Structure formats: structure tokens, C-alpha cells
Coordinates of C-alpha atoms and ligand atoms in Angstrom, one line a residue:
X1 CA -33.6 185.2 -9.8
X2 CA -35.9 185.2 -13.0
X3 CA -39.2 186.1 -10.9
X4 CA -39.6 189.5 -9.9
X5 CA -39.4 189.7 -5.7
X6 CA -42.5 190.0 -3.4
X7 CA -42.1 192.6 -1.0
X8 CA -43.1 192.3 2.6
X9 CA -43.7 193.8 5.9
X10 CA -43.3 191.3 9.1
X11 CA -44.2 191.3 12.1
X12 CA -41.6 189.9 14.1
X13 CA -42.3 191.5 17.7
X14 CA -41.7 188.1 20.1
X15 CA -39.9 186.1 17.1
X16 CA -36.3 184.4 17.2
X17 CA -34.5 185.8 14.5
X18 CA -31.0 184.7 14.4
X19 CA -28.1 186.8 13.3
X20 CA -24.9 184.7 12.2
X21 CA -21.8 187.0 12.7
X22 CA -20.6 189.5 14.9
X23 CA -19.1 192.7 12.8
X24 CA -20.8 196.5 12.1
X25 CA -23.3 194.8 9.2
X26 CA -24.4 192.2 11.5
X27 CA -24.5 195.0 13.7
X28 CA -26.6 197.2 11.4
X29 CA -29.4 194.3 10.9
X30 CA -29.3 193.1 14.8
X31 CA -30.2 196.7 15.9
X32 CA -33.1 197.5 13.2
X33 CA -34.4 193.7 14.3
X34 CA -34.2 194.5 18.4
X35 CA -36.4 197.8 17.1
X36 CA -38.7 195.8 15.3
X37 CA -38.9 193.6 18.8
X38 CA -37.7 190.9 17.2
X39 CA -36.0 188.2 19.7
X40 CA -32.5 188.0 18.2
X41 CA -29.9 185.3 18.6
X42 CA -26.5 186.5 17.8
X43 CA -23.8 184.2 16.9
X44 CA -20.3 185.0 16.9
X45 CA -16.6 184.6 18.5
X46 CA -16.5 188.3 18.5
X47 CA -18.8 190.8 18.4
X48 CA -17.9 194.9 17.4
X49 CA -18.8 197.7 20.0
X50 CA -22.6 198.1 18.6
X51 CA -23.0 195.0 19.4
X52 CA -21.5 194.3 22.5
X53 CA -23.6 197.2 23.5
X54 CA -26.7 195.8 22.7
X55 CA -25.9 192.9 24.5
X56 CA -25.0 194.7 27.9
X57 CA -28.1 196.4 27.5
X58 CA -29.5 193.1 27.5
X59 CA -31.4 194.0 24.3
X60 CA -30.0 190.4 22.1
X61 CA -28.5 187.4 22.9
X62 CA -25.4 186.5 22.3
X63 CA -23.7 182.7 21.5
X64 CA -20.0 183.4 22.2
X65 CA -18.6 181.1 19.4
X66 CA -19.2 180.0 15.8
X67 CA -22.0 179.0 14.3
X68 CA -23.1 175.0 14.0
X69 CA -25.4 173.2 12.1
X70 CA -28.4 173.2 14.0
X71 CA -28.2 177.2 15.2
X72 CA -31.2 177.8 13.6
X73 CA -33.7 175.0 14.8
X74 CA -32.1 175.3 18.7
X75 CA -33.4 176.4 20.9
X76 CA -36.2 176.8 18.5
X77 CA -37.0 177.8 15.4
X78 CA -35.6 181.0 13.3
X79 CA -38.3 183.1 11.6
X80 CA -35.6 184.6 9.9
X81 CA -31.8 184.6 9.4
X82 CA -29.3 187.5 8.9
X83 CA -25.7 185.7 8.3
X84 CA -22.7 188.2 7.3
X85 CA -20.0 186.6 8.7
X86 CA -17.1 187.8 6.3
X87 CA -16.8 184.5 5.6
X88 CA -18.1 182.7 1.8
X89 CA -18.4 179.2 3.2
X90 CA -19.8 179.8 6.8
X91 CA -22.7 182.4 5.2
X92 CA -23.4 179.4 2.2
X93 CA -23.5 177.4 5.0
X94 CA -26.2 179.2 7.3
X95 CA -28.2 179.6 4.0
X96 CA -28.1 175.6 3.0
X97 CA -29.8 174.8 6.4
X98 CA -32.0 177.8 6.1
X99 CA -32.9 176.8 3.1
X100 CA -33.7 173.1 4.4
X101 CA -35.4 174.1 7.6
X102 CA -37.4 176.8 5.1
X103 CA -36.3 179.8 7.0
X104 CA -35.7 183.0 5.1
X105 CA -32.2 183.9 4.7
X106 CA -30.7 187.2 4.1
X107 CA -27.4 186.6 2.9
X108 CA -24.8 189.6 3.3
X109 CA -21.8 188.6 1.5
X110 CA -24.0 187.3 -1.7
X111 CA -27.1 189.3 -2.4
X112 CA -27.6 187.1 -5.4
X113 CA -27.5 183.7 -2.9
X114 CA -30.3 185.1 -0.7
X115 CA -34.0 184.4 -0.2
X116 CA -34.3 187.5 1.5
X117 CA -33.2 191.1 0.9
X118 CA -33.5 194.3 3.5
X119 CA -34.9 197.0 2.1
X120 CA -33.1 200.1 2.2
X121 CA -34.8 202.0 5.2
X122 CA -35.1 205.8 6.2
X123 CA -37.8 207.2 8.4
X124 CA -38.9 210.8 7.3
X125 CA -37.7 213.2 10.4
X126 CA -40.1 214.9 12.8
X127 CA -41.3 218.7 11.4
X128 CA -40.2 217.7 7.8
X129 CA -42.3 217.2 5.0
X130 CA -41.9 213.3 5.3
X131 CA -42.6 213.2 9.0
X132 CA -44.6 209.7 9.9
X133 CA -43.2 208.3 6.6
X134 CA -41.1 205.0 6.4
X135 CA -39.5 204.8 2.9
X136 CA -38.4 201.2 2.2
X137 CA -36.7 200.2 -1.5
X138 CA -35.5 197.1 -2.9
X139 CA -33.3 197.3 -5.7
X140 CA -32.9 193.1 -5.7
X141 CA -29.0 192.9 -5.9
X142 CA -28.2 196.5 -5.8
X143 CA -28.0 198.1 -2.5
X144 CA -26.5 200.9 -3.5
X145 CA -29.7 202.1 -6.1
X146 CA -32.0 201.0 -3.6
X147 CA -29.6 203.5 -0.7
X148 CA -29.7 206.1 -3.5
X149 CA -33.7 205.8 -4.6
X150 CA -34.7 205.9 -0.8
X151 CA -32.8 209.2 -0.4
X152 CA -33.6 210.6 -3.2
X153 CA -37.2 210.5 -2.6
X154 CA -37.2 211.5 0.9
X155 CA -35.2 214.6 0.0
X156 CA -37.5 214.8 -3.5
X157 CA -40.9 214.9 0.0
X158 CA -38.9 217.3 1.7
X159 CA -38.3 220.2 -0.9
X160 CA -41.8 220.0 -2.5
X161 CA -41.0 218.4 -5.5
X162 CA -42.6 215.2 -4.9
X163 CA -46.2 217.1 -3.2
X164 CA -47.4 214.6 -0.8
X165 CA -48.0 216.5 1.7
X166 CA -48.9 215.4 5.7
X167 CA -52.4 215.8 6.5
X168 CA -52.5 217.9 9.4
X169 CA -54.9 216.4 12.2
X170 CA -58.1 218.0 12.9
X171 CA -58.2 220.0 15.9
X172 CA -58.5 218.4 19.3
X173 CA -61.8 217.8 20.5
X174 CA -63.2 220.8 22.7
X175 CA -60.5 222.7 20.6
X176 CA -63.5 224.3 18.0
X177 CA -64.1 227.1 20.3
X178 CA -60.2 227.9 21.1
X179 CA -59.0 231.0 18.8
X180 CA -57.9 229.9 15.3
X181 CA -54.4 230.9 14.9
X182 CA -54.0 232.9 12.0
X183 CA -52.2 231.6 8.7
X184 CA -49.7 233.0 6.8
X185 CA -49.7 234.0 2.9
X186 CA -46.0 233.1 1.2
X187 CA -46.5 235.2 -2.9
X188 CA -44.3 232.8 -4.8
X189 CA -43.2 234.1 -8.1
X190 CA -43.7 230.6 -10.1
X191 CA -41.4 231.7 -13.3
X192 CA -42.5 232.6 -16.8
X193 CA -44.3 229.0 -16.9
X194 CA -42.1 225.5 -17.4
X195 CA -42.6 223.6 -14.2
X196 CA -39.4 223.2 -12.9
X197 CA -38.7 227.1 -13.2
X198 CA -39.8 227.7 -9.8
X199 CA -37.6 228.1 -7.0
X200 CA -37.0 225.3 -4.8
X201 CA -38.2 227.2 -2.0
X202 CA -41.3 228.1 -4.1
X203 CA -42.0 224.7 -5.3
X204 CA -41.7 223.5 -1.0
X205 CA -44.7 226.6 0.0
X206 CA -46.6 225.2 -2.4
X207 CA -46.0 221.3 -1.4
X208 CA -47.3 222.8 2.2
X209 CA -49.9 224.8 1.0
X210 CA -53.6 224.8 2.2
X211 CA -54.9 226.9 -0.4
X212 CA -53.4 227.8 -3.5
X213 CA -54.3 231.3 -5.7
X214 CA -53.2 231.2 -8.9
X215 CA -53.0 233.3 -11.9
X216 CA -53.3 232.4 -15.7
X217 CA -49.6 232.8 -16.3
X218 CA -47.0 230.9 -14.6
X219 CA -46.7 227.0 -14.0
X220 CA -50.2 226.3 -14.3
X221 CA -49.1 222.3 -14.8
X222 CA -47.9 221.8 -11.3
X223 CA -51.4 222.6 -10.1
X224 CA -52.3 219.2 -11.1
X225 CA -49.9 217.8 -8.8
X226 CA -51.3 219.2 -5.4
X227 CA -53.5 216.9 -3.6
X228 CA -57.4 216.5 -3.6
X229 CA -57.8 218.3 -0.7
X230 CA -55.8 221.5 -1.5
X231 CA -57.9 224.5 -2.5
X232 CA -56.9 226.2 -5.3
X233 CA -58.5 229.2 -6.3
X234 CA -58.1 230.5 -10.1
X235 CA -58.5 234.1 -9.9
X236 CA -56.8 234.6 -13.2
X237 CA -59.8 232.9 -15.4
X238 CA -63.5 233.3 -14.5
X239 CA -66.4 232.1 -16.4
X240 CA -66.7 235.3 -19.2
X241 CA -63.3 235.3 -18.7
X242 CA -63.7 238.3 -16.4
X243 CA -60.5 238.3 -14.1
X244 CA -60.8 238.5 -10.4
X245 CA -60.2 242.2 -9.6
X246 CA -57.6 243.5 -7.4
X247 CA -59.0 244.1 -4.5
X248 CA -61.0 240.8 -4.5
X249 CA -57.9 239.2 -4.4
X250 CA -56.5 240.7 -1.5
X251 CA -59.5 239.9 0.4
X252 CA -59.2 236.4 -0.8
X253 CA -55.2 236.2 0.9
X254 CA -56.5 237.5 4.5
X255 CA -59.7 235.3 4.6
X256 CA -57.9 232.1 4.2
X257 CA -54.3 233.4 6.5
X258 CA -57.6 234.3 9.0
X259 CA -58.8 230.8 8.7
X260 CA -55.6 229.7 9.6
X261 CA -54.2 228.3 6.2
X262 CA -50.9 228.2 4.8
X263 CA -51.7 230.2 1.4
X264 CA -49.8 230.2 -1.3
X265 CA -50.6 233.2 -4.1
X266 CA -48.9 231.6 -7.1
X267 CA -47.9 234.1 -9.7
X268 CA -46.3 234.0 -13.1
X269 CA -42.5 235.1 -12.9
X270 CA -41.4 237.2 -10.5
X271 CA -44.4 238.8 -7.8
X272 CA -42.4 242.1 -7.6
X273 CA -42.1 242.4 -11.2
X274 CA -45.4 244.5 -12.9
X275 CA -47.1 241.5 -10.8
X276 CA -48.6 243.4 -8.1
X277 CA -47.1 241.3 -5.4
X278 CA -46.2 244.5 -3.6
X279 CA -50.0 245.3 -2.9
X280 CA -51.1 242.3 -1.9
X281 CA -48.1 242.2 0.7
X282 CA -49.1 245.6 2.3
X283 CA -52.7 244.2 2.4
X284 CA -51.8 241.6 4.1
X285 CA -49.6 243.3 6.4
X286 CA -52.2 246.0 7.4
X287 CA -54.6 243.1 8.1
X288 CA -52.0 241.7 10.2
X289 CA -51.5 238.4 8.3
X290 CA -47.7 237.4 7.6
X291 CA -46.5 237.4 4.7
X292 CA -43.7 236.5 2.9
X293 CA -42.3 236.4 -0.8
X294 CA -40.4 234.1 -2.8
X295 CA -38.2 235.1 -5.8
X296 CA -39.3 234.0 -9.3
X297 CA -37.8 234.1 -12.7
X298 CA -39.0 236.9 -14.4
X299 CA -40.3 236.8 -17.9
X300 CA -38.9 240.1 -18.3
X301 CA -35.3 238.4 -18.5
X302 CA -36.6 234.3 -19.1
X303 CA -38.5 235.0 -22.0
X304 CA -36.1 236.7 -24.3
X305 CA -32.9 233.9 -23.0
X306 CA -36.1 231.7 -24.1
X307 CA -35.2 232.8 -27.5
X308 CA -31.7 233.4 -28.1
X309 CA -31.8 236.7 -27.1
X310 CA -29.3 238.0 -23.8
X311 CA -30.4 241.3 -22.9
X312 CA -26.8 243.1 -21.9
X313 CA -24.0 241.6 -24.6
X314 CA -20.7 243.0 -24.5
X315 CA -20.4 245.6 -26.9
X316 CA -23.9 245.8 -27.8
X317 CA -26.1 246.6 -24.7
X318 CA -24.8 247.3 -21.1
X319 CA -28.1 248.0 -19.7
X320 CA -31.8 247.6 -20.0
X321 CA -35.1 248.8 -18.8
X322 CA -38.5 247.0 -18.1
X323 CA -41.3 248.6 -18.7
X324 CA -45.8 247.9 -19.0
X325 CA -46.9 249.3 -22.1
X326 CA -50.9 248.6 -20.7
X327 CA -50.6 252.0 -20.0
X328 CA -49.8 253.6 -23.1
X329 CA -47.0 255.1 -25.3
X330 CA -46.5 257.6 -22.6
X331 CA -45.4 255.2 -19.9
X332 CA -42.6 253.4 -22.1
X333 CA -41.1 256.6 -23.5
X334 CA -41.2 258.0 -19.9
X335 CA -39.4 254.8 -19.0
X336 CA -37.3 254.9 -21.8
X337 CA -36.3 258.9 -22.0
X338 CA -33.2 258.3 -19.3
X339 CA -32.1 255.3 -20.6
X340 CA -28.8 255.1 -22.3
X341 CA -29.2 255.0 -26.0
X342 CA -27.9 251.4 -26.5
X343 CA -30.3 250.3 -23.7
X344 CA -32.4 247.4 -24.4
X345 CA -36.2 248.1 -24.0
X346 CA -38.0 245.3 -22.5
X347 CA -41.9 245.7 -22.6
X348 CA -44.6 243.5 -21.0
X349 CA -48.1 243.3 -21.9
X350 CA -47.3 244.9 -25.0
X351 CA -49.4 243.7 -27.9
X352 CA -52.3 245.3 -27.3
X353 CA -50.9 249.0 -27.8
X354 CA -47.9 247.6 -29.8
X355 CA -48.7 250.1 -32.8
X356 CA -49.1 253.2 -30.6
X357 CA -45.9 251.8 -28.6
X358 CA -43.4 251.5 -31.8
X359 CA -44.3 255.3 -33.5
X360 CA -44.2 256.7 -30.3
X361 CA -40.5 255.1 -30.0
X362 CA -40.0 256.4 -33.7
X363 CA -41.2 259.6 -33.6
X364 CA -38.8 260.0 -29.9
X365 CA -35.5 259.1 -32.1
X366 CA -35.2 255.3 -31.8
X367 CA -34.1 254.6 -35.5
X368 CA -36.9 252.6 -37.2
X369 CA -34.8 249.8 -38.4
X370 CA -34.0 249.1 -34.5
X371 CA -34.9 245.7 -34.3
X372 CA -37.8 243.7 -32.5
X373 CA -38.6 240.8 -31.2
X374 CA -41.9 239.7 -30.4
X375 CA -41.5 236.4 -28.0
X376 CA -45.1 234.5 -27.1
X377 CA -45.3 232.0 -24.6
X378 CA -42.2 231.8 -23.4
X379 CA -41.0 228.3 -22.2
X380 CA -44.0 226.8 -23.3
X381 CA -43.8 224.2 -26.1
X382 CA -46.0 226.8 -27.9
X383 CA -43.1 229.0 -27.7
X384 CA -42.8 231.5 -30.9
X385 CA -40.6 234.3 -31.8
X386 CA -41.3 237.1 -34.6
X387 CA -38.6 239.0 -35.4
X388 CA -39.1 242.6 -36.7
X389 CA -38.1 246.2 -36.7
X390 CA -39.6 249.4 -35.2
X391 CA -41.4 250.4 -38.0
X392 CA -43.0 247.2 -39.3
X393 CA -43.8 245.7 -35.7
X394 CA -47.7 246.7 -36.1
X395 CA -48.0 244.9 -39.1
X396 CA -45.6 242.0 -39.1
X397 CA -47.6 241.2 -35.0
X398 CA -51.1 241.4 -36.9
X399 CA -50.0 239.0 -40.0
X400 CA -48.6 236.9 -38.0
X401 CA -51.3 236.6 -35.5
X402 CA -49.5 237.8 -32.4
X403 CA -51.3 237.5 -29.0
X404 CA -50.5 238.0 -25.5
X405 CA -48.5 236.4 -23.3
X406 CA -45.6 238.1 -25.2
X407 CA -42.7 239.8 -24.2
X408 CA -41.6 242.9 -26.5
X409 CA -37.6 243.4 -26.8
X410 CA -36.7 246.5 -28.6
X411 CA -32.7 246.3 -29.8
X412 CA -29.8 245.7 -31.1
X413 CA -29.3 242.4 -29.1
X414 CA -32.2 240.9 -30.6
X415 CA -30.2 240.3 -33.7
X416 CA -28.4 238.0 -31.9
X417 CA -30.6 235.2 -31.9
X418 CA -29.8 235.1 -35.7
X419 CA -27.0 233.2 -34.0
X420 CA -28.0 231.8 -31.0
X421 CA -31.5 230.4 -31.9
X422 CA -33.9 229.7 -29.3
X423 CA -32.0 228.3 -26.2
X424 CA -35.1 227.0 -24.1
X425 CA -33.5 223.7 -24.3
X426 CA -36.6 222.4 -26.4
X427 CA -33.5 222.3 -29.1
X428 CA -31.1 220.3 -27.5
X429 CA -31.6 216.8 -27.5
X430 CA -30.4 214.3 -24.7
Ligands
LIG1 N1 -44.7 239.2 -12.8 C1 -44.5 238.8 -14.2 C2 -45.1 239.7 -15.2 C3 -46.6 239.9 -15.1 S1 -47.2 241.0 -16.3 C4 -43.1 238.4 -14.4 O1 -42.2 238.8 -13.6 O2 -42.8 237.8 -15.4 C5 -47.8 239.8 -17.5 C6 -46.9 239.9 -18.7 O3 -45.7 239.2 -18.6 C7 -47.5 239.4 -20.0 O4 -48.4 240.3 -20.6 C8 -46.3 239.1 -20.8 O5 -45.8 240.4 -21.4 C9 -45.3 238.7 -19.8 N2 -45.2 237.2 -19.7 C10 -45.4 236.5 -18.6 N3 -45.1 235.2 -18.8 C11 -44.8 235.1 -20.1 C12 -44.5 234.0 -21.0 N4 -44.4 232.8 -20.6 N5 -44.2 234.3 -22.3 C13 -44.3 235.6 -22.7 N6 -44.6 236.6 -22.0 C14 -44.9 236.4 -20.7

């Protein structure tokens, strides 16, 4: 076959379609065919349970012996012929006269000998994702691809990672009036920012989602794959760049669960994690919306890996402690103080106060030499590391041009990406 095939849906409700052998694939096409109403003519010495089934229930008819030239023009003509008979010459056969009497001919025992090729079939199952959808793929002479494809993408429509989401109908008529049941918020941690760092139950919400509130950190891209009609609400960048405050936000979550959407607050790496997820759960809660939360990869632990640097390693750190240093020196040492002494400091928006943060470190015993490593956009392609000390963090950020998103680690493990490099797989090629 040099030409590409045409694919095609028929209509064969009312229409003789013969089936030329009597075994479990003759079986398999004679029972999708009686669903699609076709007439089918079955043609066999034997047939195998399915079949014999089908032909108590009076569903197909059944010619008790072997096939003969002429099957397919008598009693009248085939649309359409299945022949898997198990044997070469009878099947080449079958497709000679279909061929002459120009009926398609799907030929089981030689793909390559047909006119015709099934599609691999599944039907998307009612309350999933791919509910209403028939997935069909031809992979020409390969039914196995074409089995594998067709699962693969209605598994890819059930997790979310292929976002086509089901309309949902509008309500009944005469149904405007009748309470709108209230939505539910799901705060889905979306991971320090590559796309396929969200969970898998993360990436499904927000598949389903009816309106989407996002922040500026996290996996901004996926936002481009939700569909036209999901409403997606950026409260992390405002013209002025004034972020949506706090408290607006919360708000936003009840409105829409009120309106009865599925709402989805996307947030960059883990909600619990200095993310405020916490509030805008017990908002919604004493509003009586329901909530849940979904796990995400934290930067605190993502965005050193990112760059070659494990936060525990044997023999160098057995412990470490995450920290904001938005709120001054005060707050990290306080963190800090109980810590044991070869605890690695992780601190999060740290930049800003990243001078004040390091002598206030120094001047509470951490040796100045300790080293630092200043890690911006982690698992971005814009990913960049600085490597420093205590002391000359201030300056070595402000030469180099240092801005947030950055994660701060402060110790001896971060002299282990001397070794290890960054490991955000941007380095390793296929
Ligand atoms: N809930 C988030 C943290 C939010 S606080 C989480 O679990 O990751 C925001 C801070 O996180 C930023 O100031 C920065 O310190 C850090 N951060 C988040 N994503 C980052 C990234 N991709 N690269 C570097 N730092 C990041």
C-alpha cells in the first residue's frame, strides 16, 4: 500500500455484511457489526460460543458450512466482508471475489492483503473524563500500535493530561430557578514550574476545572492547554503589577464554588508550603464550600535537586529547615536557632533581604565561609545557580544580577553540586 488510507465511518444499520469464518475474531467483528445494526451473514462449519450465542439470540445469521464462490452476491449483495477463517487460501479467496464484485474486504489473516482495516475501537466509560467519546485508530498493518495508541489516549483523557474536557449540558429548561448546587475548590500545589511536575491527580482537577486561579509561579504553560471556555483568573499579575491581595483571593474561591464551579486554585509547588493554601482552605470551609488539596512538589526541596544540590547527604547534613526570609533576619535565625548545627538552611523569598539575612547568620555563629547557593528559576530553561559563601552572598547576588524566584540554601551540601552539576535533566540528553 504506497497511498496513505482514507478513514471512514459507515453507516451500515439495514446492510448485509458478511462474515467468512466462525472462531473468536470472526466473533469479535460479527458482534461490533450486529451493534452497528448491520445485517450480518455468518459463514462457517463451526462457529465458537460468542457466536453461537448471537445466533440463538437471533441477532446474525448463520450459513452452517463453508464458504463458495458466490457467498457474497447471494442472496444479495455484501456492503462489506470480514473473512478470518484461519485459513490462507479460503480468506485470499473471499478477498478475490470481493475484490471482483467491489466489495470491501477486511482480511484477518493478512492485514497487508486487505481493502479494508477495523480500527482499533474503545468507547470512553460513563462518569470518566472520556464519557461520550469513541476513539478509533488505524495503524494500517499494525494492530497492535493502533490497540496501544487508542489506550493510550483514552487513559492520557482520563488523568488530565490530554485536557479535553466534556462540556457539561446547560441546565434543564425550568431548571434556572432550582438552587444552584454549590462547587467545590481542589488548591493544587502545581510544582516549582516544569509542566509535567504536577501530580497526576493535580493535572486531572485541572483537566475538570471550571475556573482556574493561578499564581505567577508554578506551571504557568499548562494554562495554555485548558480549553476556550475555562476561566482562568491570574491573580498573581495585575496591570501595575499589583498582586491580588489575600483576602480578594479568598473571596474569589467561594464566589465561583457558590456558582457552582469546579475551581481549581493553581499554586506554585506545594499549597501548604509558605503558599497560604492553609487560609484559603479555612475560608472556604467557614463559607461552607468544599475543599480539598492536592500535594505539590515543593521548591523548597525541587529547586536545589534542580541544581545538584540534595539537601540531607550522608555525613554532611541529616536535617534541614525551611524558612521565608520576607520577614526579616529575625524570622530565619528564629527558625534556625534550634536547628542542629549541620542543618541545611533552606530560605524562600530571600533576595530581597539577602544582605540583612547572611550577617544576621554571621554575626549568630554560622562560619562565614559556610557555603551558598543562590538557585533562580528552578526547572525553567532559565534555570541559574550562583554559588557563594555567607559573607560574600550580598555582593556576589547583586553582581550577578540575582532576582526572585530564587531559592536560598545555606550549607555544607551545596558544595556538592561541584560534583553533581545541575540534575534538572536539561543535561542529559536522550
Ligand atoms: N508554595 C511554594 C512556595 C511559595 S513562596 C512552594 O512550595 O514551592 C515563593 C518562593 O518560592 C519564591 O520567592 C522562591 O523563593 C520560591 N520558588 C518557587 N518556585 C521557584 C522556582 N521555580 N525557582 C526558584 N524559586 C522558586
Amino acid at each position: 500500500m504506497g497511498s496513505p488510507s482514507y478513514p471512514l465511518t459507515l453507516d451500515l444499520a439495514g446492510r448485509r455484511v458478511v462474515v467468512v469464518g466462525g472462531g473468536p475474531v470472526a466473533a469479535r467483528k460479527a458482534a461490533a457489526l450486529v451493534e452497528a445494526g448491520a445485517l450480518v451473514d455468518v459463514i462457517a462449519p463451526f462457529v465458537c460460543e460468542e457466536l453461537a450465542a448471537l445466533v440463538s439470540a437471533d441477532r446474525l445469521g448463520w450459513q452452517e458450512r463453508d464458504y463458495v464462490a458466490g457467498d457474497l452476491l447471494e442472496p444479495t449483495a455484501a456492503w462489506l466482508v470480514h473473512t478470518a477463517t484461519g485459513e490462507a487460501q479460503v480468506d485470499a479467496q473471499v478477498a478475490r471475489e470481493a475484490e471482483a464484485a467491489r466489495i470491501w474486504c477486511v482480511r484477518a489473516d493478512d492485514a497487508t492483503a486487505s481493502t479494508a482495516w477495523t480500527p482499533a475501537v474503545a468507547r470512553g466509560s460513563v462518569g470518566t473524563a472520556s464519557e461520550g467519546l469513541t476513539v478509533a485508530v488505524s495503524a494500517g498493518a499494525d494492530p497492535r500500535r493502533a490497540t496501544a495508541v487508542r489506550d493510550a489516549v483514552l487513559a492520557a483523557l482520563d488523568s488530565g493530561t490530554l485536557p479535553v474536557r466534556r462540556v457539561r449540558r446547560p441546565e434543564a429548561a425550568g431548571a434556572q430557578d432550582a438552587p444552584v448546587s454549590v462547587g467545590r475548590v481542589a488548591l493544587v500545589g502545581g510544582g516549582p514550574g516544569a509542566e509535567d511536575l504536577i501530580t497526576v491527580r493535580g493535572r486531572a482537577l485541572l483537566a475538570a476545572a471550571d475556573v482556574v486561579v493561578t499564581d505567577r509561579l508554578g506551571p504557568r504553560g499548562l494554562l495554555r492547554t485548558l480549553s476556550s471556555e475555562v476561566e482562568v483568573v491570574d491573580v498573581g499579575k495585575t496591570p501595575g503589577n499589583h498582586p491580588v491581595s489575600q483576602e480578594r483571593i479568598n473571596e474569589l474561591l467561594v464566589h465561583h464554588a457558590r456558582l457552582g464551579k469546579r475551581v481549581v486554585r493553581l499554586k506554585g509547588g506545594d499549597p501548604f508550603v509558605l503558599g497560604r493554601g492553609g487560609e484559603e482552605a479555612l475560608h472556604c470551609l467557614a463559607h461552607g464550600v468544599p475543599v480539598e488539596v492536592v500535594p505539590g512538589v515543593t521548591s523548597a526541596v525541587s529547586v536545589p535537586a534542580a541544581a545538584g544540590i540534595p539537601l540531607t547527604h550522608r555525613g554532611v547534613a541529616a536535617s534541614f529547615v525551611v524558612a521565608s526570609a520576607h520577614e526579616g533576619a529575625d524570622h530565619v535565625l528564629a527558625a534556625a536557632a534550634d536547628a542542629a548545627p549541620d542543618a541545611t538552611l533552606v530560605l524562600l523569598m530571600g533576595i530581597t533581604r539577602l544582605a540583612e539575612t547572611a550577617a544576621a547568620l554571621i554575626a549568630a555563629g554560622r562560619p562565614s565561609d559556610t557555603p551558598v547557593a543562590l538557585v533562580e528559576r528552578g526547572w525553567t530553561p532559565e534555570q541559574r545557580t550562583t554559588t557563594t559563601t555567607l559573607a560574600a552572598a550580598a555582593a556576589d547576588a547583586v553582581a550577578a544580577g540575582v532576582r526572585a524566584p530564587a531559592v536560598v540554601v545555606v550549607g555544607q551540601v551545596v558544595a556538592l553540586r561541584e560534583h553533581l552539576g545541575d540534575l534538572s535533566g536539561s543535561n542529559v540528553t536522550a
